[in-house]
Coordinates of C-alpha atoms and ligand atoms in Angstrom, one line a residue:
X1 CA -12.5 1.7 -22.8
X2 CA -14.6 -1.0 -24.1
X3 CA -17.1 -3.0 -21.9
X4 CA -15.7 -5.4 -19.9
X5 CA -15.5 -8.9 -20.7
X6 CA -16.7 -10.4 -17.0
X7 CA -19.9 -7.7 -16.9
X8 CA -20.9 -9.1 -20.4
X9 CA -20.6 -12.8 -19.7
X10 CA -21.8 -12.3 -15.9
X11 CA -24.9 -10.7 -17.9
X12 CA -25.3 -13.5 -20.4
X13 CA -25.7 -16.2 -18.3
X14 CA -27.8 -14.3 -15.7
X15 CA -25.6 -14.9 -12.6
X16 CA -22.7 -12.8 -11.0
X17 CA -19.9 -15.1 -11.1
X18 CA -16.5 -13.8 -12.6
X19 CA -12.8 -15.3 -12.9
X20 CA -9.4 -13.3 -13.7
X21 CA -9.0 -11.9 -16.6
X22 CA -5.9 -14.2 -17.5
X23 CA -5.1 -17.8 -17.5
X24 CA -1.4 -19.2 -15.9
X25 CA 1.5 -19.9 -18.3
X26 CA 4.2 -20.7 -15.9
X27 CA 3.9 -21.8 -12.4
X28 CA 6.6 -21.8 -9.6
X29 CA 6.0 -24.7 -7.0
X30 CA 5.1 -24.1 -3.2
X31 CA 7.0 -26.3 -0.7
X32 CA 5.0 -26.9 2.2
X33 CA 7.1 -27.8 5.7
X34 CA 5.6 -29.5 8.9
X35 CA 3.8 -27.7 11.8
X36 CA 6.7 -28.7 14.4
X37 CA 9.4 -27.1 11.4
X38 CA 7.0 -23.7 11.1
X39 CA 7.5 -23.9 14.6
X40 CA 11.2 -23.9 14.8
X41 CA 11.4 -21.5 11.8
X42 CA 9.2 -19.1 13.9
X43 CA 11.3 -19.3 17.1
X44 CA 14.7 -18.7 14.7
X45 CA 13.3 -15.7 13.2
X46 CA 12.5 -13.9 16.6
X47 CA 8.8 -14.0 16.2
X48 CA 8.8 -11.8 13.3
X49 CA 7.3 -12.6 10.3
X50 CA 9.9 -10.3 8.4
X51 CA 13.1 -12.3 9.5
X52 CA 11.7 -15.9 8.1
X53 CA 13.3 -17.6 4.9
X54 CA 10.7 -17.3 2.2
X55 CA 11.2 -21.0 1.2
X56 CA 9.7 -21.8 5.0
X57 CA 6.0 -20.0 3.7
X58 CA 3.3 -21.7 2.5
X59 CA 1.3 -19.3 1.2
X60 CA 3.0 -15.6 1.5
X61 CA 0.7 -12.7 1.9
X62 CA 3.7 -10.6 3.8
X63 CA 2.9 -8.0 1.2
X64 CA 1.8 -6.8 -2.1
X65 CA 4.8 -5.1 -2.9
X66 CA 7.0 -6.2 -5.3
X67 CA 5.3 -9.9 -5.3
X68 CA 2.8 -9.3 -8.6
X69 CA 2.8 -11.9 -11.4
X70 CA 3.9 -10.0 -14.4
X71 CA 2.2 -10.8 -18.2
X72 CA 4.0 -12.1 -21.4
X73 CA 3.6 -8.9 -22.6
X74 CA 6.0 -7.8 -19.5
X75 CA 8.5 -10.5 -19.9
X76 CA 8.1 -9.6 -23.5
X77 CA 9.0 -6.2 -22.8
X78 CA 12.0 -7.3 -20.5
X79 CA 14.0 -8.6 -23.7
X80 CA 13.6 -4.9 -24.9
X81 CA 15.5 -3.2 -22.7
X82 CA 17.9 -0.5 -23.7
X83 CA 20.8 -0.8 -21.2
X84 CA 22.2 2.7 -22.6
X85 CA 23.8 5.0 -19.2
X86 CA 21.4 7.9 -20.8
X87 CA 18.1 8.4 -22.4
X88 CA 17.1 4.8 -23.2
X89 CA 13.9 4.3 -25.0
X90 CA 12.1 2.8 -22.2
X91 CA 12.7 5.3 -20.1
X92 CA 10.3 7.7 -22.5
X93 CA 7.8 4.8 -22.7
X94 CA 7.7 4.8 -19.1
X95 CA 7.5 9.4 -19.0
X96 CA 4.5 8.6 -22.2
X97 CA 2.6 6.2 -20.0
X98 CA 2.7 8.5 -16.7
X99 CA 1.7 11.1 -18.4
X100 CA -1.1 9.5 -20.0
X101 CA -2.9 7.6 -17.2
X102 CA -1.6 9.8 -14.9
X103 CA -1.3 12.9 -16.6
X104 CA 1.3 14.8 -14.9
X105 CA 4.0 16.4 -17.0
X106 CA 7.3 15.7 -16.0
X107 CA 8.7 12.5 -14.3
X108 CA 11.4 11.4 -12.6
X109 CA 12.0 7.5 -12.3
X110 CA 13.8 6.0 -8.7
X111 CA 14.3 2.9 -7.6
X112 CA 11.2 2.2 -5.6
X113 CA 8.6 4.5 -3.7
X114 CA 10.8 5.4 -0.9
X115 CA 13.8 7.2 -3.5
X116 CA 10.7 9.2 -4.8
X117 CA 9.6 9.6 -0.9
X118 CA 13.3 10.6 0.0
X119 CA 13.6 13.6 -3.0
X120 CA 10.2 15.1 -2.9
X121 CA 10.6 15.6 0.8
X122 CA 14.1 16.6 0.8
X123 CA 12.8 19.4 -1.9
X124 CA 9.5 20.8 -0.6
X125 CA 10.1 20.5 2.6
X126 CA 11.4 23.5 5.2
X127 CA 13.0 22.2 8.9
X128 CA 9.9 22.6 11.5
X129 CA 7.2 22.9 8.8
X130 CA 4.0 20.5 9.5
X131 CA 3.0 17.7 6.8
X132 CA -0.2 17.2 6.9
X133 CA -2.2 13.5 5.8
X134 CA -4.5 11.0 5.7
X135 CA -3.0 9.1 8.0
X136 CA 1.0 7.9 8.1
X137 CA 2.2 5.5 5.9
X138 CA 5.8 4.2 7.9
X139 CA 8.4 5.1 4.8
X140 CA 6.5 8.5 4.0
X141 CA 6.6 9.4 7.5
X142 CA 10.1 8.7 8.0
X143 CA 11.0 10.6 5.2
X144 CA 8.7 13.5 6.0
X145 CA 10.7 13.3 9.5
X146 CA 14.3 13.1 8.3
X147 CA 13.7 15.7 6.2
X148 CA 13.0 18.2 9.5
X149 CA 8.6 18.0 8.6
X150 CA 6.9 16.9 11.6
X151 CA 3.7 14.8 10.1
X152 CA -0.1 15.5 11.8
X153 CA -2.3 12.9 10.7
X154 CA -6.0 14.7 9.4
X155 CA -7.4 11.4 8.4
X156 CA -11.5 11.4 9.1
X157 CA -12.0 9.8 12.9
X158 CA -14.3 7.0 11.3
X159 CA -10.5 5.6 9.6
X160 CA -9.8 4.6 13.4
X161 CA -12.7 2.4 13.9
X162 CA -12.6 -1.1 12.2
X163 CA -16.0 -1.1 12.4
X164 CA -17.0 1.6 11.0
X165 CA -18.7 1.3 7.3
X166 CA -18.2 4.7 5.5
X167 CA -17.6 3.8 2.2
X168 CA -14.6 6.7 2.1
X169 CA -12.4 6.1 5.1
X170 CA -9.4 7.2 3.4
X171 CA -11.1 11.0 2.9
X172 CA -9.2 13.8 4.7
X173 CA -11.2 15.4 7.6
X174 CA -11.4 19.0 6.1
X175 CA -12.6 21.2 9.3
X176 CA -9.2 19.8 10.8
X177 CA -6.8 20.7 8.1
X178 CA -8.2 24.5 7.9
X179 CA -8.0 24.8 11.7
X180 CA -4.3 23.5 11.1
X181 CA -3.7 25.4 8.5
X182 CA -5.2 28.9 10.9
X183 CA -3.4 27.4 14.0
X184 CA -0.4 27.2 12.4
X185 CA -0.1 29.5 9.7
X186 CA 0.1 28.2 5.7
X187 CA 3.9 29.6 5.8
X188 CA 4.5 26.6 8.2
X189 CA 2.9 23.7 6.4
X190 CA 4.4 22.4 4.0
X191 CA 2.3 20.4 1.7
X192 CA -0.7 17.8 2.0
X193 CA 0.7 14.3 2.0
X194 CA -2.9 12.3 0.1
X195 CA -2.7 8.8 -0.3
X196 CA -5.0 6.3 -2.1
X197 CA -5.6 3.9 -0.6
X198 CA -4.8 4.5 2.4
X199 CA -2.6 1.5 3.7
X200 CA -2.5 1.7 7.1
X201 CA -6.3 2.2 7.3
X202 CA -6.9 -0.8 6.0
X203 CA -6.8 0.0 1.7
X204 CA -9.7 2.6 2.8
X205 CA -9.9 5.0 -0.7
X206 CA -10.6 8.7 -0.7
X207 CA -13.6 9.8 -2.8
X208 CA -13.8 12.1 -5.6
X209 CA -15.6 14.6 -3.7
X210 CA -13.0 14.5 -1.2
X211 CA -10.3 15.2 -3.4
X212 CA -11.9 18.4 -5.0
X213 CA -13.3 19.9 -2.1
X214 CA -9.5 19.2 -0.9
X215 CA -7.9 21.2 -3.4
X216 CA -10.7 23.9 -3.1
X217 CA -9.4 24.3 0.3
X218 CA -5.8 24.4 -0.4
X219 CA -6.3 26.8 -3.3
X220 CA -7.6 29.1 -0.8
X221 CA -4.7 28.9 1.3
X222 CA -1.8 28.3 -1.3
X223 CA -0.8 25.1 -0.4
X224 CA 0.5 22.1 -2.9
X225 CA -0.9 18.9 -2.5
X226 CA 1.2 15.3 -3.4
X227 CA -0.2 12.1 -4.0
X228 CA 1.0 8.8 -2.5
X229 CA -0.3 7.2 -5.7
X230 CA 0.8 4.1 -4.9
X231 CA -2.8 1.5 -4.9
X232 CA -4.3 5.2 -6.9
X233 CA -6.0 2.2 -9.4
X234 CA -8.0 0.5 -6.9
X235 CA -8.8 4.0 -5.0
X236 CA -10.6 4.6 -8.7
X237 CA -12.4 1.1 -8.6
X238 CA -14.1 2.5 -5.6
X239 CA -14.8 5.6 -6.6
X240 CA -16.5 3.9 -9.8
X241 CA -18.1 1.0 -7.7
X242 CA -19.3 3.5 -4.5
X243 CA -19.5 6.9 -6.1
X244 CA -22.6 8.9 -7.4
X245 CA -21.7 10.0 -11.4
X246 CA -19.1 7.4 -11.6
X247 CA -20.4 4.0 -12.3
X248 CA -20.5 4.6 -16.2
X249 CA -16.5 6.0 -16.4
X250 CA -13.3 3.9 -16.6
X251 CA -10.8 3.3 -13.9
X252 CA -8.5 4.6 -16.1
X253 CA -10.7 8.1 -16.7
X254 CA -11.6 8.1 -12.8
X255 CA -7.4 8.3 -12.3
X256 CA -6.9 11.0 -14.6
X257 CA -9.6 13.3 -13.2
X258 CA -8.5 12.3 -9.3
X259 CA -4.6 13.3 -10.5
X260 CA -5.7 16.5 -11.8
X261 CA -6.6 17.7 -8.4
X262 CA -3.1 17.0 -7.1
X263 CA 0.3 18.9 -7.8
X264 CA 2.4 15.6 -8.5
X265 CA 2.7 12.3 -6.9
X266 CA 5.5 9.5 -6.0
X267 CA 4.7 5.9 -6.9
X268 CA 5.6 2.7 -5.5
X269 CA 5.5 0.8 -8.8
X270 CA 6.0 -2.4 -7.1
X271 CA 2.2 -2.0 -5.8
X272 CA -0.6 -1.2 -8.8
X273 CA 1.8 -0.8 -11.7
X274 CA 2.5 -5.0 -11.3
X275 CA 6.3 -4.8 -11.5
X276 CA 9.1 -6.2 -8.8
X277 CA 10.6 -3.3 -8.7
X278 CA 10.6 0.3 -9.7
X279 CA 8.9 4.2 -8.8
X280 CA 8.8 6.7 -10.2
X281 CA 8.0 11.1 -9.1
X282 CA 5.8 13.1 -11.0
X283 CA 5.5 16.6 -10.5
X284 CA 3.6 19.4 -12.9
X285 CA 5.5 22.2 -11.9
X286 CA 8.9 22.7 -13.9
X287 CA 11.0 24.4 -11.1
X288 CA 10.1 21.5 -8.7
X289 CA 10.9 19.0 -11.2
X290 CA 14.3 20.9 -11.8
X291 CA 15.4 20.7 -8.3
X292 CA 14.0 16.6 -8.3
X293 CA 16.0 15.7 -11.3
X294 CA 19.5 17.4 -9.9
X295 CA 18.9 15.5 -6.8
X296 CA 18.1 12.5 -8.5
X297 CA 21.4 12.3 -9.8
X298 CA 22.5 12.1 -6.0
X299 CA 20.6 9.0 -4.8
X300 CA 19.6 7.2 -7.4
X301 CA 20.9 7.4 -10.5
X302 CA 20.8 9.2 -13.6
X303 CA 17.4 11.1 -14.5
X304 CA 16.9 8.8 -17.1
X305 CA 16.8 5.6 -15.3
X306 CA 16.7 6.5 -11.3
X307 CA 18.2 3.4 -10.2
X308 CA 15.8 1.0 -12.5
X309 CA 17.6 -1.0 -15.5
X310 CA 16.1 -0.1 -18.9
X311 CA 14.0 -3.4 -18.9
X312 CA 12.5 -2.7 -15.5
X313 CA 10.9 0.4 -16.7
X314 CA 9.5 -1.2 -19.9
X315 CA 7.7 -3.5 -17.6
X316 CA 6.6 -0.6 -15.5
X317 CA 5.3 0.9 -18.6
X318 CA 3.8 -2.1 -19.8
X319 CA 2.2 -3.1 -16.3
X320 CA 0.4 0.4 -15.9
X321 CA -1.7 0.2 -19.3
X322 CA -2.3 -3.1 -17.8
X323 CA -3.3 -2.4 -14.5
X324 CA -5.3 -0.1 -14.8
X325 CA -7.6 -2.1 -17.0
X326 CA -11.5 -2.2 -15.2
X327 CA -11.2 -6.2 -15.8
X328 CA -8.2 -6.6 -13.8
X329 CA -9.2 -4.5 -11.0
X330 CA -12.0 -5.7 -10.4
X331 CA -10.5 -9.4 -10.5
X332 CA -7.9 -8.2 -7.8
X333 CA -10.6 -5.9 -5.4
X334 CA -12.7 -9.0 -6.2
X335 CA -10.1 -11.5 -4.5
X336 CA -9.6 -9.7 -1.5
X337 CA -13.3 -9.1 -1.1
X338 CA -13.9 -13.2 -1.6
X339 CA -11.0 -13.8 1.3
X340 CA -13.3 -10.9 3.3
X341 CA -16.1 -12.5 2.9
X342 CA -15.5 -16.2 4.0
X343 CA -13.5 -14.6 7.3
X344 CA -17.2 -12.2 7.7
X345 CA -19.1 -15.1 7.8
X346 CA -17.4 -16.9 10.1
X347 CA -17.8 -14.4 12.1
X348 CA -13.6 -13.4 12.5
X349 CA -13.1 -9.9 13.4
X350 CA -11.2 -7.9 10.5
X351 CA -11.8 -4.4 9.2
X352 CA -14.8 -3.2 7.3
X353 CA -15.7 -2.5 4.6
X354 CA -13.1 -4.9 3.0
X355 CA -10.6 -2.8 1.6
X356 CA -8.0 -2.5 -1.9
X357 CA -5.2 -4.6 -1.3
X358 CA -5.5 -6.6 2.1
X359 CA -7.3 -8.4 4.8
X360 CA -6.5 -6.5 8.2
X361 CA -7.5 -8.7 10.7
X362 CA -8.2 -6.9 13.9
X363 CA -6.1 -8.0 16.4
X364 CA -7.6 -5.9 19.6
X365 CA -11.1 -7.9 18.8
X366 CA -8.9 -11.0 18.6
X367 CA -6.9 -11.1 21.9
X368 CA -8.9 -8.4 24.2
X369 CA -6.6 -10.0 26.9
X370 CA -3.3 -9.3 25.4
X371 CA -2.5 -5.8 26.4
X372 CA -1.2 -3.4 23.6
X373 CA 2.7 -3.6 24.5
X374 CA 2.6 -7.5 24.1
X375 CA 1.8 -6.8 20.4
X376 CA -1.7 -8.8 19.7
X377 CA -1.0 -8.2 15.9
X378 CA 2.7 -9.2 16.3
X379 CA 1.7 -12.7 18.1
X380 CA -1.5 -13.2 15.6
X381 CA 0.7 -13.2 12.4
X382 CA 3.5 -15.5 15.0
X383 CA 0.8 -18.3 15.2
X384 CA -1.2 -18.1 12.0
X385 CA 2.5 -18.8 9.9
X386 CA 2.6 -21.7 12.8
X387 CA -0.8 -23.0 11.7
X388 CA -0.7 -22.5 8.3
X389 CA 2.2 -21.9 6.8
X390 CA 0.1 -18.6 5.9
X391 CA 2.9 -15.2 6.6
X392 CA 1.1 -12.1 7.2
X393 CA 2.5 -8.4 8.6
X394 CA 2.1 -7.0 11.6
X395 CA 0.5 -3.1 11.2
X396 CA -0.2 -1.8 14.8
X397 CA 2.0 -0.8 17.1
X398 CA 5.7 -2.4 16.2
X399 CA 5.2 -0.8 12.9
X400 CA 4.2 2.6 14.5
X401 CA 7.4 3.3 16.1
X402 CA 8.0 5.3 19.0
X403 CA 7.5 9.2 19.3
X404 CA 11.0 10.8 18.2
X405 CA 10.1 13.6 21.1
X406 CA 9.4 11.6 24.4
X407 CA 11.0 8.3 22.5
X408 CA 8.0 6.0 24.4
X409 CA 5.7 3.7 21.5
X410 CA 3.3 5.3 19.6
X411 CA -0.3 3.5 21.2
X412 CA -2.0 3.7 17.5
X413 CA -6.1 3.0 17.6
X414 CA -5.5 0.8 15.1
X415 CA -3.6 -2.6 16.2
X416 CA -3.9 -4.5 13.0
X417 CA -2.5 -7.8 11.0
X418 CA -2.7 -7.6 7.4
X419 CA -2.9 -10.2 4.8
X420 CA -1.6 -8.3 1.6
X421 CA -2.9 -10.4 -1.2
X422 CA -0.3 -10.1 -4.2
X423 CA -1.3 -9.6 -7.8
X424 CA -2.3 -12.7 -10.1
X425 CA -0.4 -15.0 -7.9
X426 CA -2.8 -17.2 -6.1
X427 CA -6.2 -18.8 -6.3
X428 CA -9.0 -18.9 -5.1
X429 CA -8.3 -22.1 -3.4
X430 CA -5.1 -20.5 -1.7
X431 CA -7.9 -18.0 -0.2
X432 CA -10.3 -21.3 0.9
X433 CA -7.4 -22.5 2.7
X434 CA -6.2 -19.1 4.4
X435 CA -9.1 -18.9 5.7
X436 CA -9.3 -22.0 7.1
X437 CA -6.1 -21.2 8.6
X438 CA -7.2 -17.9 10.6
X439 CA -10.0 -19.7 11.4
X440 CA -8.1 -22.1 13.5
X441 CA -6.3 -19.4 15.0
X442 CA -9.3 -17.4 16.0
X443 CA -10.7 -21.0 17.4
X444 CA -7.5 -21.1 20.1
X445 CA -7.4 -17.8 20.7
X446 CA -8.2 -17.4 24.3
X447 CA -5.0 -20.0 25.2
X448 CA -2.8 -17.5 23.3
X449 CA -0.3 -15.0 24.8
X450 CA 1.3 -12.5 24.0
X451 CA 5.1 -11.7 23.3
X452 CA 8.3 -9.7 24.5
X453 CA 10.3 -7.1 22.3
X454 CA 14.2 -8.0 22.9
X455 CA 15.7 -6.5 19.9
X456 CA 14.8 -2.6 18.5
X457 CA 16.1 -1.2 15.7
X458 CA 16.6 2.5 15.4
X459 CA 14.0 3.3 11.9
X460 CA 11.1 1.1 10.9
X461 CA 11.5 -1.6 13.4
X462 CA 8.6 -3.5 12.2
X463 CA 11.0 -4.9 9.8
X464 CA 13.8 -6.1 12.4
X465 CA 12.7 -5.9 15.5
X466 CA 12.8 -9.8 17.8
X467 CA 10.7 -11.4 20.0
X468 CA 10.3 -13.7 22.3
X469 CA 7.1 -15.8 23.7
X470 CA 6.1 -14.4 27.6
Ligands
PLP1 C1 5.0 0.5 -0.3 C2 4.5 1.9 -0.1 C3 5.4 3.0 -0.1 C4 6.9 2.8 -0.3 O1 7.3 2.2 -1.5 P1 8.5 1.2 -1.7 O2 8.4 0.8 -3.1 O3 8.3 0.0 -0.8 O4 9.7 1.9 -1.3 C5 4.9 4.2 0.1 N1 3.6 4.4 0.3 C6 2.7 3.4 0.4 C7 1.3 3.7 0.7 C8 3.2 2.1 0.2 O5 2.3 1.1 0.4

């Protein structure tokens, strides 16, 4: 990988400013509505951020999935697609480019990360056998759940504390998944669910050592481990930024070594691999990857495109040579640690270190006098989109469900609003003025209250659910 180009000229000129590497060909104009309309819009939509009309959002950091700017070189790639029913050519440049950043040896494409979610766990899992991970991700979970696993979260305790500055809070707490495995017996786990980053901690990656010590541990005992390898390429920036031995290697050489300690991986390609839609499975073992591609044909669609046309996986090819470039990265850590900063130094209380992918803002620290089943996080992303325009998610406890046993809300630590920042969308004055807009927020805080759940869905409620103010 050749140096980068923002190191060299940050070096030249002696200071430590950088800018993306990329310029803006084509732009799509924002439409900005009044604060009594935002207000309205808010009320329609049941106080759920989810259930507004994008045109209503000024600036929309609901989520960096999907939402990525793609290159010429991707829209480029789109003209090329081969629309044959089976074994069109971008479906092999998509199996050459997993394999070679990846490096795993057999691939199955889906539609997006929850079909890959849905047929690994229907596969490897046995009804009543424990999943052990580095904390839940919402659509894994689910899928672990329906599929009869029951999920036991073996995240390190310092991942619960927003304040907390390990550089690694995505690592897996070791001690804990041996005494799982000896409580429960290996025949009744059935495999380690890793993700980098970790979403729901916050973008918190997992080191190197981590990983390898992991797979040490699960040698031992004989059982597989699977990769949520979803925001893998900016879990590799920080292993290269934070890591001892790591700071001369490429993101894209950091990836391939972290892969290797894993047994296969699903992949939201709508996250790191910059495309609006697409995933893909990746498994090295060629029994498992027989059973994934008969299933396959089930769900999704053929083995050779999963439910993606032939021009959406030439962009996913395309947008994971791209991604995983150290210049583009960095630009994209580097945005969501400029947002970070401003919000740090106004003193606004979000979760530290900055993470991958997002700002979570901590809603507990925000509203200590909005108790945890009026949803702080909930009514903080309700009245920043009233501010500002500005539509964040809600990540505490709407998102984490209720207990399928006792059916009463899962209480997580964590009670959390994320701003997702997407891929080479905005600017830097987009970040100026978001956090301008929490800012105000934060400044009326103590007049703020909290809400009222009056409509549930059964799965992932986060995404449905209705509100009302108290
Ligand atoms: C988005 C996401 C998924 C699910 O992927 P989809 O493409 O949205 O179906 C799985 N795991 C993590 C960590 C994610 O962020």
């Amino acid at each position: 990988m050749s140096d980068s180009i923002l190191h060299t000229m940050g070096q030249q000129l002696g200071r430590r400013s950088w800018a993306e590497p990329w310029k803006i060909k084509m732009v799509e104009p924002l439409r900005v509505i009044g604060q009594e309309e935002r207000q309205h819009a808010m009320k329609d939509a049941g106080y759920n951020t989810f259930l507004l009309r994008s045109e209503d959002v000024y600036i929309d950091l609901l989520t960096d999935s999907g939402t990525s700017a793609m290159s010429d070189r991707q829209w480029a790639g789109m003209m090329l697609g081969d629309e044959a029913y089976a074994g069109s050519r971008n479906f092999y440049h998509l199996e050459e480019a997993v394999r070679d950043y990846y490096g795993y040896k057999y691939i199955v494409p889906t539609h997006q990360g929850r079909g890959a979610e849905h047929l690994i766990n229907q596969t490897v899992i046995k009804q009543g056998q424990f999943v052990p991970g580095n904390m839940y991700f919402t659509t894994t979970r689910l899928h672990q759940e329906l599929a009869g696993g029951i999920f036991v979260d073996v995240i390190i305790k310092e991942a619960h504390d927003p304040n907390d500055l390990h550089p690694f809070k995505g690592n897996v707490d070791l001690d804990k998944l041996e005494t799982l495995f000896k409580e429960r017996g290996v025949e009744n786990i059935a495999y380690v669910s890793l993700a980098g980053t970790v979403n729901m901690a916050g973008g918190q990656p997992v080191s190197m050592a981590n990983v390898k010590a992991l797979r040490g541990l699960c040698d031992r005992y004989g059982v597989a481990i699977y990769l949520d390898a979803t925001r893998m390429f900016e879990n590799a920036y920080f292993i290269q930024q934070r890591e001892e031995g790591y700071a001369n290697k490429s993101v894209a050489e950091i990836l391939k070594e972290f892969c290797q300690y894993t047994d296969g991986a699903w992949m939201s390609a709508k996250k790191d691999n910059l495309v609006n839609i697409g995933g893909w499975l990746a498994v090295n073992d060629y029994e498992l990857f027989d059973q994934l591609r008969n299933l396959v044909v089930i769900y999704e669609g053929l083995h050779t495109y999963g439910g993606m046309a032939g021009r959406d996986m030439e962009a996913v090819a395309i947008g994971i040579a791209e991604g995983v470039q150290d210049d583009q990265v960095r630009a994209r850590v580097g945005q969501v640690e400029y947002l970070g900063t401003l919000l740090l130094d106004w003193e606004i209380p979000i979760v530290k270190p900055v993470g991958g992918h997002a700002i979570f803002l901590d809603a507990r620290a925000f509203y200590p006098h909005i108790p945890q089943d009026e949803f702080p996080a909930q009514t903080l992303a309700a009245q920043l989109y009233t501010d500002s325009g500005v539509r964040g998610m809600e990540r505490g406890i709407v998102s984490a469900g209720r207990d399928p046993d006792t059916g009463e809300h899962r209480y997580p630590a964590l009670e959390l609003m994320r701003l997702a920042i997407p891929r080479r969308v905005y600017t830097q004055a987009h970040m100026d003025v978001v956090a301008e807009g929490v800012k105000t927020v934060y400044d009326s805080r103590e007049a703020t209250r909290g809400l009222k759940m009056v409509y549930e869905p059964k799965y992932l409620r986060f995404f449905q659910a209705r509100f009302e103010a108290q």
